[in-house]
Each structure stands twice: as structure tokens, then as C-alpha cells.
GROMACS .gro file of C-alpha atoms in nm:
model
  345
    1MET     CA    1   0.000   0.000   0.000
    2ALA     CA    2   0.122   0.353  -0.074
    3ILE     CA    3   0.020   0.692   0.062
    4ARG     CA    4  -0.015   0.973  -0.190
    5GLY     CA    5   0.139   1.292  -0.062
    6PRO     CA    6   0.148   1.648  -0.191
    7ALA     CA    7   0.193   1.701  -0.565
    8GLY     CA    8   0.087   1.343  -0.626
    9ILE     CA    9   0.407   1.192  -0.483
   10SER     CA   10   0.350   0.831  -0.383
   11ILE     CA   11   0.512   0.716  -0.057
   12SER     CA   12   0.521   0.345   0.027
   13ASN     CA   13   0.495   0.200   0.376
   14THR     CA   14   0.858   0.090   0.344
   15GLY     CA   15   0.960   0.443   0.258
   16ILE     CA   16   0.777   0.582   0.558
   17LEU     CA   17   0.947   0.325   0.782
   18LEU     CA   18   1.293   0.416   0.649
   19VAL     CA   19   1.228   0.786   0.703
   20CYS     CA   20   1.117   0.719   1.062
   21ILE     CA   21   1.429   0.510   1.131
   22CYS     CA   22   1.654   0.784   0.991
   23VAL     CA   23   1.482   1.049   1.204
   24LEU     CA   24   1.514   0.829   1.513
   25MET     CA   25   1.886   0.768   1.450
   26LEU     CA   26   1.943   1.140   1.400
   27PHE     CA   27   1.764   1.211   1.728
   28VAL     CA   28   1.974   0.958   1.919
   29TYR     CA   29   2.296   1.089   1.765
   30THR     CA   30   2.208   1.449   1.841
   31PHE     CA   31   2.059   1.423   2.187
   32ARG     CA   32   2.191   1.105   2.344
   33GLY     CA   33   2.557   1.123   2.258
   34SER     CA   34   2.800   0.842   2.192
   35ILE     CA   35   2.970   0.562   2.378
   36SER     CA   36   3.342   0.618   2.416
   37GLU     CA   37   3.581   0.364   2.273
   38GLN     CA   38   3.751   0.384   2.612
   39THR     CA   39   3.600   0.243   2.930
   40GLY     CA   40   3.301   0.454   3.028
   41ALA     CA   41   3.058   0.658   2.825
   42VAL     CA   42   3.054   1.006   2.675
   43TYR     CA   43   2.711   1.163   2.643
   44ALA     CA   44   2.785   1.455   2.411
   45THR     CA   45   2.526   1.665   2.230
   46LYS     CA   46   2.530   1.849   1.898
   47TYR     CA   47   2.324   2.151   1.994
   48ASP     CA   48   2.389   2.439   2.229
   49ARG     CA   49   2.249   2.669   2.490
   50ASP     CA   50   2.381   2.845   2.800
   51TYR     CA   51   2.370   2.715   3.156
   52LYS     CA   52   2.426   2.872   3.496
   53ILE     CA   53   2.710   2.703   3.682
   54SER     CA   54   2.525   2.757   4.011
   55GLU     CA   55   2.242   2.542   3.874
   56VAL     CA   56   2.472   2.268   3.744
   57LEU     CA   57   2.652   2.255   4.080
   58SER     CA   58   2.322   2.253   4.270
   59ALA     CA   59   2.206   1.958   4.062
   60ALA     CA   60   2.538   1.781   4.122
   61ILE     CA   61   2.493   1.809   4.499
   62TYR     CA   62   2.137   1.682   4.496
   63LEU     CA   63   2.216   1.398   4.255
   64THR     CA   64   2.531   1.274   4.431
   65GLU     CA   65   2.340   1.266   4.760
   66LYS     CA   66   2.052   1.076   4.599
   67ALA     CA   67   2.293   0.833   4.430
   68GLY     CA   68   2.482   0.794   4.757
   69ARG     CA   69   2.165   0.687   4.937
   70LYS     CA   70   2.110   0.417   4.676
   71VAL     CA   71   2.474   0.301   4.701
   72ARG     CA   72   2.441   0.268   5.077
   73GLU     CA   73   2.104   0.093   5.054
   74ILE     CA   74   2.237  -0.170   4.813
   75ARG     CA   75   2.540  -0.239   5.033
   76GLU     CA   76   2.335  -0.263   5.352
   77GLU     CA   77   2.084  -0.498   5.188
   78ASP     CA   78   2.371  -0.701   5.040
   79GLU     CA   79   2.230  -0.684   4.686
   80LEU     CA   80   2.555  -0.613   4.504
   81ASP     CA   81   2.512  -0.852   4.209
   82GLU     CA   82   2.890  -0.833   4.168
   83GLN     CA   83   3.054  -0.884   3.828
   84SER     CA   84   3.406  -0.820   3.699
   85LYS     CA   85   3.524  -0.574   3.435
   86GLY     CA   86   3.857  -0.757   3.423
   87LYS     CA   87   4.183  -0.658   3.589
   88THR     CA   88   4.351  -0.323   3.637
   89LYS     CA   89   4.697  -0.241   3.508
   90GLU     CA   90   4.828  -0.351   3.848
   91GLY     CA   91   4.657  -0.690   3.807
   92VAL     CA   92   4.383  -0.621   4.064
   93ASN     CA   93   4.025  -0.730   4.000
   94ASP     CA   94   3.806  -0.439   3.884
   95PRO     CA   95   3.452  -0.521   4.006
   96LEU     CA   96   3.118  -0.382   3.893
   97THR     CA   97   2.816  -0.387   4.123
   98GLN     CA   98   2.452  -0.294   4.123
   99GLY     CA   99   2.559   0.003   4.334
  100ASP     CA  100   2.774   0.134   4.048
  101MET     CA  101   2.496   0.098   3.792
  102GLU     CA  102   2.210   0.238   4.000
  103SER     CA  103   2.423   0.537   4.096
  104HIS     CA  104   2.520   0.587   3.730
  105ARG     CA  105   2.154   0.587   3.625
  106ILE     CA  106   2.054   0.840   3.890
  107LEU     CA  107   2.337   1.076   3.802
  108VAL     CA  108   2.338   1.056   3.422
  109LYS     CA  109   1.960   1.057   3.382
  110GLY     CA  110   1.925   1.341   3.633
  111PHE     CA  111   2.178   1.559   3.454
  112MET     CA  112   2.033   1.478   3.113
  113LYS     CA  113   1.682   1.562   3.229
  114ALA     CA  114   1.787   1.897   3.377
  115PHE     CA  115   2.050   1.993   3.118
  116PRO     CA  116   1.986   1.819   2.785
  117ALA     CA  117   2.270   2.004   2.610
  118LEU     CA  118   2.541   1.910   2.862
  119ASN     CA  119   2.841   1.695   2.775
  120ILE     CA  120   2.856   1.416   3.035
  121VAL     CA  121   3.128   1.157   3.088
  122SER     CA  122   3.057   0.867   3.325
  123GLU     CA  123   3.269   0.572   3.431
  124GLU     CA  124   2.986   0.332   3.358
  125ASN     CA  125   2.828   0.261   3.024
  126GLU     CA  126   2.456   0.229   2.966
  127ILE     CA  127   2.197   0.401   2.746
  128GLU     CA  128   1.838   0.428   2.864
  129GLY     CA  129   1.555   0.674   2.818
  130ILE     CA  130   1.488   0.955   3.064
  131GLU     CA  131   1.110   0.943   3.044
  132GLY     CA  132   0.954   0.983   3.386
  133VAL     CA  133   1.280   1.100   3.547
  134VAL     CA  134   1.223   1.374   3.805
  135PRO     CA  135   1.478   1.653   3.748
  136PRO     CA  136   1.692   1.760   4.043
  137SER     CA  137   1.651   2.094   4.213
  138LEU     CA  138   1.864   2.366   4.051
  139MET     CA  139   1.863   2.594   4.355
  140HIS     CA  140   2.067   2.451   4.640
  141PRO     CA  141   2.053   2.713   4.918
  142ASP     CA  142   2.421   2.680   5.013
  143VAL     CA  143   2.530   2.729   4.652
  144LEU     CA  144   2.299   3.024   4.594
  145SER     CA  145   2.442   3.195   4.901
  146LYS     CA  146   2.780   3.200   4.723
  147VAL     CA  147   2.654   3.365   4.404
  148HIS     CA  148   2.619   3.712   4.557
  149GLY     CA  149   2.406   3.833   4.268
  150ILE     CA  150   2.666   3.751   4.000
  151GLU     CA  151   2.575   3.451   3.790
  152GLU     CA  152   2.834   3.263   3.584
  153VAL     CA  153   2.662   3.165   3.259
  154VAL     CA  154   2.855   2.938   3.021
  155PRO     CA  155   2.775   2.786   2.679
  156ALA     CA  156   2.692   2.416   2.718
  157LYS     CA  157   2.950   2.324   2.454
  158ASP     CA  158   3.224   2.444   2.690
  159ILE     CA  159   3.097   2.245   2.990
  160THR     CA  160   3.180   1.883   3.069
  161VAL     CA  161   3.038   1.700   3.370
  162TRP     CA  162   3.254   1.408   3.487
  163ILE     CA  163   3.082   1.141   3.694
  164ASP     CA  164   3.222   0.864   3.910
  165PRO     CA  165   2.910   0.680   4.028
  166LEU     CA  166   3.099   0.475   4.289
  167ASP     CA  167   3.464   0.530   4.365
  168ALA     CA  168   3.642   0.244   4.549
  169THR     CA  169   3.414  -0.032   4.421
  170LYS     CA  170   3.658  -0.305   4.529
  171GLU     CA  171   3.654  -0.172   4.884
  172TYR     CA  172   3.274  -0.141   4.861
  173THR     CA  173   3.251  -0.515   4.794
  174GLU     CA  174   3.483  -0.582   5.090
  175ARG     CA  175   3.277  -0.361   5.325
  176LEU     CA  176   3.561  -0.109   5.358
  177THR     CA  177   3.298   0.159   5.319
  178GLU     CA  178   3.500   0.445   5.467
  179TYR     CA  179   3.678   0.469   5.128
  180VAL     CA  180   3.359   0.485   4.918
  181THR     CA  181   3.256   0.811   4.750
  182VAL     CA  182   3.021   0.931   4.477
  183MET     CA  183   3.164   1.217   4.270
  184ALA     CA  184   3.061   1.475   4.013
  185CYS     CA  185   3.275   1.748   3.860
  186VAL     CA  186   3.201   2.048   3.640
  187ALA     CA  187   3.479   2.145   3.399
  188ILE     CA  188   3.475   2.453   3.175
  189GLY     CA  189   3.709   2.451   2.878
  190GLY     CA  190   3.878   2.143   3.024
  191LYS     CA  191   3.947   2.301   3.364
  192PRO     CA  192   3.763   2.182   3.678
  193VAL     CA  193   3.568   2.469   3.837
  194ALA     CA  194   3.329   2.285   4.071
  195GLY     CA  195   3.339   1.947   4.238
  196VAL     CA  196   3.127   1.734   4.468
  197ILE     CA  197   3.251   1.439   4.674
  198ARG     CA  198   2.980   1.252   4.864
  199LYS     CA  199   3.073   1.004   5.137
  200PRO     CA  200   2.749   0.805   5.164
  201PHE     CA  201   2.845   0.595   5.465
  202GLU     CA  202   2.941   0.902   5.668
  203ASP     CA  203   2.655   1.122   5.545
  204GLN     CA  204   2.898   1.394   5.437
  205THR     CA  205   2.895   1.601   5.118
  206TYR     CA  206   3.204   1.806   5.031
  207TRP     CA  207   3.168   2.057   4.750
  208ALA     CA  208   3.357   2.355   4.617
  209TRP     CA  209   3.319   2.617   4.346
  210VAL     CA  210   3.647   2.782   4.252
  211ASP     CA  211   3.654   3.155   4.332
  212HIS     CA  212   3.305   3.137   4.481
  213GLY     CA  213   3.300   2.921   4.792
  214THR     CA  214   3.292   2.579   4.953
  215SER     CA  215   3.076   2.366   5.176
  216THR     CA  216   3.105   2.457   5.542
  217ASN     CA  217   3.247   2.117   5.635
  218LEU     CA  218   3.548   2.182   5.409
  219VAL     CA  219   3.632   2.504   5.591
  220ASP     CA  220   3.609   2.323   5.924
  221LEU     CA  221   3.806   2.030   5.785
  222HIS     CA  222   4.127   2.196   5.671
  223GLY     CA  223   4.428   2.122   5.889
  224SER     CA  224   4.803   2.183   5.880
  225HIS     CA  225   5.098   1.959   5.797
  226GLU     CA  226   5.360   1.824   6.033
  227GLU     CA  227   5.718   1.940   5.991
  228ASP     CA  228   5.898   1.634   6.128
  229LYS     CA  229   5.777   1.383   5.869
  230LEU     CA  230   5.616   1.372   5.529
  231ARG     CA  231   5.291   1.178   5.505
  232VAL     CA  232   5.217   1.030   5.165
  233ILE     CA  233   4.887   0.861   5.076
  234VAL     CA  234   4.870   0.616   4.787
  235SER     CA  235   4.649   0.343   4.641
  236LEU     CA  236   4.633   0.019   4.835
  237SER     CA  237   4.737  -0.174   4.524
  238HIS     CA  238   5.083  -0.019   4.493
  239ALA     CA  239   5.175   0.122   4.834
  240GLY     CA  240   5.504  -0.071   4.837
  241ASP     CA  241   5.628   0.071   4.507
  242VAL     CA  242   5.549   0.429   4.601
  243LYS     CA  243   5.702   0.388   4.947
  244ASP     CA  244   6.037   0.295   4.795
  245THR     CA  245   6.021   0.588   4.552
  246ALA     CA  246   5.907   0.839   4.815
  247THR     CA  247   6.171   0.731   5.066
  248LYS     CA  248   6.443   0.795   4.811
  249ALA     CA  249   6.291   1.116   4.676
  250PHE     CA  250   6.238   1.290   5.010
  251ALA     CA  251   6.546   1.169   5.198
  252PRO     CA  252   6.666   1.256   5.456
  253GLN     CA  253   6.314   1.356   5.570
  254GLU     CA  254   6.118   1.076   5.735
  255VAL     CA  255   5.840   0.945   5.510
  256GLU     CA  256   5.522   0.773   5.626
  257VAL     CA  257   5.326   0.602   5.347
  258THR     CA  258   4.958   0.512   5.392
  259GLY     CA  259   4.766   0.290   5.152
  260ALA     CA  260   4.400   0.372   5.101
  261GLY     CA  261   4.117   0.303   4.858
  262GLY     CA  262   3.943   0.562   4.642
  263ALA     CA  263   4.081   0.878   4.484
  264GLY     CA  264   3.808   1.089   4.643
  265TYR     CA  265   3.892   0.961   4.990
  266LYS     CA  266   4.264   1.030   4.942
  267THR     CA  267   4.202   1.384   4.821
  268ILE     CA  268   3.988   1.464   5.125
  269GLU     CA  269   4.263   1.330   5.353
  270VAL     CA  270   4.510   1.574   5.194
  271ILE     CA  271   4.268   1.864   5.243
  272LYS     CA  272   4.211   1.758   5.606
  273GLY     CA  273   4.583   1.780   5.668
  274THR     CA  274   4.612   1.418   5.782
  275GLN     CA  275   4.821   1.358   5.467
  276ASP     CA  276   5.067   1.589   5.290
  277VAL     CA  277   5.088   1.435   4.943
  278TYR     CA  278   4.862   1.210   4.737
  279VAL     CA  279   5.067   1.026   4.475
  280HIS     CA  280   4.948   0.796   4.198
  281ASN     CA  281   5.226   0.675   3.969
  282THR     CA  282   5.027   0.477   3.712
  283LEU     CA  283   4.729   0.532   3.479
  284ILE     CA  284   4.420   0.682   3.641
  285LYS     CA  285   4.085   0.780   3.488
  286LYS     CA  286   3.974   1.141   3.487
  287TRP     CA  287   3.636   1.074   3.652
  288ASP     CA  288   3.838   0.958   3.956
  289ILE     CA  289   4.025   1.286   3.996
  290CYS     CA  290   3.826   1.576   3.846
  291ALA     CA  291   3.610   1.656   4.150
  292GLY     CA  292   3.908   1.634   4.382
  293GLU     CA  293   4.106   1.876   4.168
  294ALA     CA  294   3.826   2.133   4.172
  295ILE     CA  295   3.799   2.113   4.551
  296LEU     CA  296   4.176   2.130   4.599
  297ASP     CA  297   4.196   2.436   4.375
  298ALA     CA  298   3.918   2.611   4.563
  299MET     CA  299   4.091   2.535   4.894
  300GLY     CA  300   4.430   2.668   4.778
  301GLY     CA  301   4.584   2.332   4.695
  302LYS     CA  302   4.708   2.195   4.365
  303GLN     CA  303   4.689   1.883   4.151
  304THR     CA  304   4.889   1.804   3.837
  305ASP     CA  305   5.026   1.501   3.662
  306LEU     CA  306   5.373   1.390   3.767
  307ARG     CA  307   5.526   1.597   3.485
  308GLY     CA  308   5.378   1.909   3.639
  309GLN     CA  309   5.128   1.957   3.358
  310ALA     CA  310   4.762   2.045   3.398
  311ILE     CA  311   4.515   1.768   3.315
  312ASP     CA  312   4.261   1.850   3.041
  313TYR     CA  313   3.907   1.745   3.130
  314SER     CA  314   3.741   1.832   2.798
  315HIS     CA  315   3.498   1.561   2.694
  316GLU     CA  316   3.670   1.519   2.358
  317ARG     CA  317   3.994   1.412   2.524
  318ASP     CA  318   4.098   1.063   2.628
  319PRO     CA  319   3.943   0.983   2.969
  320LYS     CA  320   4.270   0.817   3.071
  321ASN     CA  321   4.543   1.016   3.243
  322GLU     CA  322   4.859   0.822   3.160
  323HIS     CA  323   5.110   1.035   3.349
  324GLY     CA  324   5.036   0.978   3.714
  325LEU     CA  325   4.915   1.228   3.970
  326ILE     CA  326   5.033   1.441   4.259
  327ALA     CA  327   4.797   1.638   4.482
  328THR     CA  328   4.901   1.865   4.768
  329MET     CA  329   4.794   2.155   4.985
  330HIS     CA  330   5.145   2.300   5.011
  331ASP     CA  331   5.493   2.282   4.851
  332HIS     CA  332   5.352   2.117   4.541
  333GLU     CA  333   5.632   2.187   4.296
  334ASN     CA  334   5.902   2.099   4.548
  335TYR     CA  335   5.749   1.754   4.609
  336ARG     CA  336   5.680   1.697   4.242
  337GLN     CA  337   6.035   1.776   4.131
  338LYS     CA  338   6.181   1.543   4.392
  339LEU     CA  339   5.957   1.259   4.276
  340GLN     CA  340   6.037   1.330   3.913
  341SER     CA  341   6.411   1.329   3.979
  342ILE     CA  342   6.387   0.976   4.120
  343SER     CA  343   6.170   0.848   3.836
  344LYS     CA  344   6.425   0.973   3.582
  345SER     CA  345   6.724   0.823   3.764
   0.00000   0.00000   0.00000
């Protein structure tokens, strides 16, 4: 059967079906984004509008707290449905749980509902519709109190939101929940400007907006470093390797190396002043470290790769940071150069 259109043009059912499929594919390409060839997913759009950073940050706070509640609920009810993504570069199992996926859905769908033109990069990888999703509030009172009547409005094409739905998944499966965080980061032109780190098992949300303000608990948190020894925090999986390097690099100063899970946890420890330097000497993904960098910057600290170069968080760039990491609240370049001198020797 054929339908006769304007000017006597005959359109078959097959033709109509093909047109519908093409329109649907164009819609998906334009509004849903694409899956990265790397681990994780990039939800990038092809149209533009402007967004207020205060609203994006407000949404990030509400969504990380909501996702954190789900992460905690799944752990407490022991409904992890654990799988494996394979092994990390260090040969450690990289698990995936229902907590990761439920948190991912809450965060990605929430951001997409509220800000359909945003570029979003998440550690996890899943495409679903956003029908029926309730958008998050865009007016968090603590954030609005920092605006002081001056709104920062940025084209969506320049904004990338980085999401880590569940940092320290391995520790999550082992009930080492003190290391678990949910993170979201807002980068403009590849530079982190706002970050949220939620600790769901401690009911704490740390957030910061560079040049605007921070959550009250961050101000209360910040401590000072000890002069008699240098405290270095590293990943549990390679504490021994870093201890040898740090001992040589910072001699004759005494070095105390602590192994811990989760990049978000380690960054908060540096800000607290319980640790002086966070070092990661192997590959690390940008969703692990973007929020921490924004908070460090807002608090007067610094984070770079081990070469001393800034890390680009644009959504078009590789989500892998191949050149290690150093994060500090003081003496950043001094520590970095000492570590680099050992790695080159």
C-alpha cells in the first residue's frame, strides 16, 4: 500500500518506515551522545544553549546525595550482584556492582533531564531513556548563598560534567565503606571549576566552586601539615612501590606512606591535613580525579600530573590520564620535582 502525498508523490509504507528510522537515528545521535571507545561513556550533544554554573553545581549536589543513598542501601541490603570488568593495570580485579549501575543511572539521567545540552562523561556505560525521570533541584541554598548576585553563565558546549558513580568499588565489595565516594565534577574549557565528593556511609557532602566558595564542612576540615615527617597517601594496590620511591625522593626527611582506597577519599585526607601528598604513579581515569582537583583548587591546593602539567578534562579528550598524579595543599612543585628526579634516575 502507498500513501499519496502532496503534488501526487507516492510514498510506500517501506519508505515511511525508512524515514522514521533515519529520524530516530538522528535524534539519538544528536541528543543522546555516543559511547566512548575507552571504558566509560561520553554523552555529548550536537546543539547548544547556555547554563548557569550555580544550577549545574546545585544539581550535582542533589544527585550525588541521591545516588549515595542508593549506594548505601544496596550495600546494607547485600544486593551487590557483583561482576568483573577484568583486571587493572596492576593486576587487581576491577569489580562492577549494582551500586555502580544504580548510581550511574541516577546521576546521568538526572543531569540529562535537567540539562539536555550538557556533555557528560561517566565511568559506567549504559543508554536508557529519561522518560519519567524527576529533574533535580537547581537551587541549592548553600550554593545560591555563594553567588552574591553575580551569575556565571557558560555555553553548554564548553561544559563537561565528569561522573564517578561509585569510587572504590573493590573496597565497597569488601565492606571497607570508609573509602567509598560518589563524585561529580564540572569542567569549563577542560578546567575543573566545581566538584562534589559525597561520602554516603558518613553522610557527608564536600563541595567547592572555585573563586566562589565551599561547603562549610570543608572550611572546618582543613588542617596543617607536620614538619617532622612527610605523610604520603597512595592506592592500596601499589603502596610498596610508592614507598620505595618516596623514601628515596624525600630523603633525609622521614616518610610515612599510607595505603587507602578511592581517589576521592585520598584527596579529602590531603585537604584535612592528615596527609601531605597524594601520589598515583600509574594510569588513572579522569572521573576519579576531576572533582578532587576542583575542591583542591578552591581550597588553595594543587593537583597536576607527575610531569607538572595540567590535566585537560574536555569531553573530547581521552578519559585516561597516563602520566600519574600528585595532589598537595602545600609545597607542590618541590614535592613533584623530587619525585620526578627519582623516576628519571
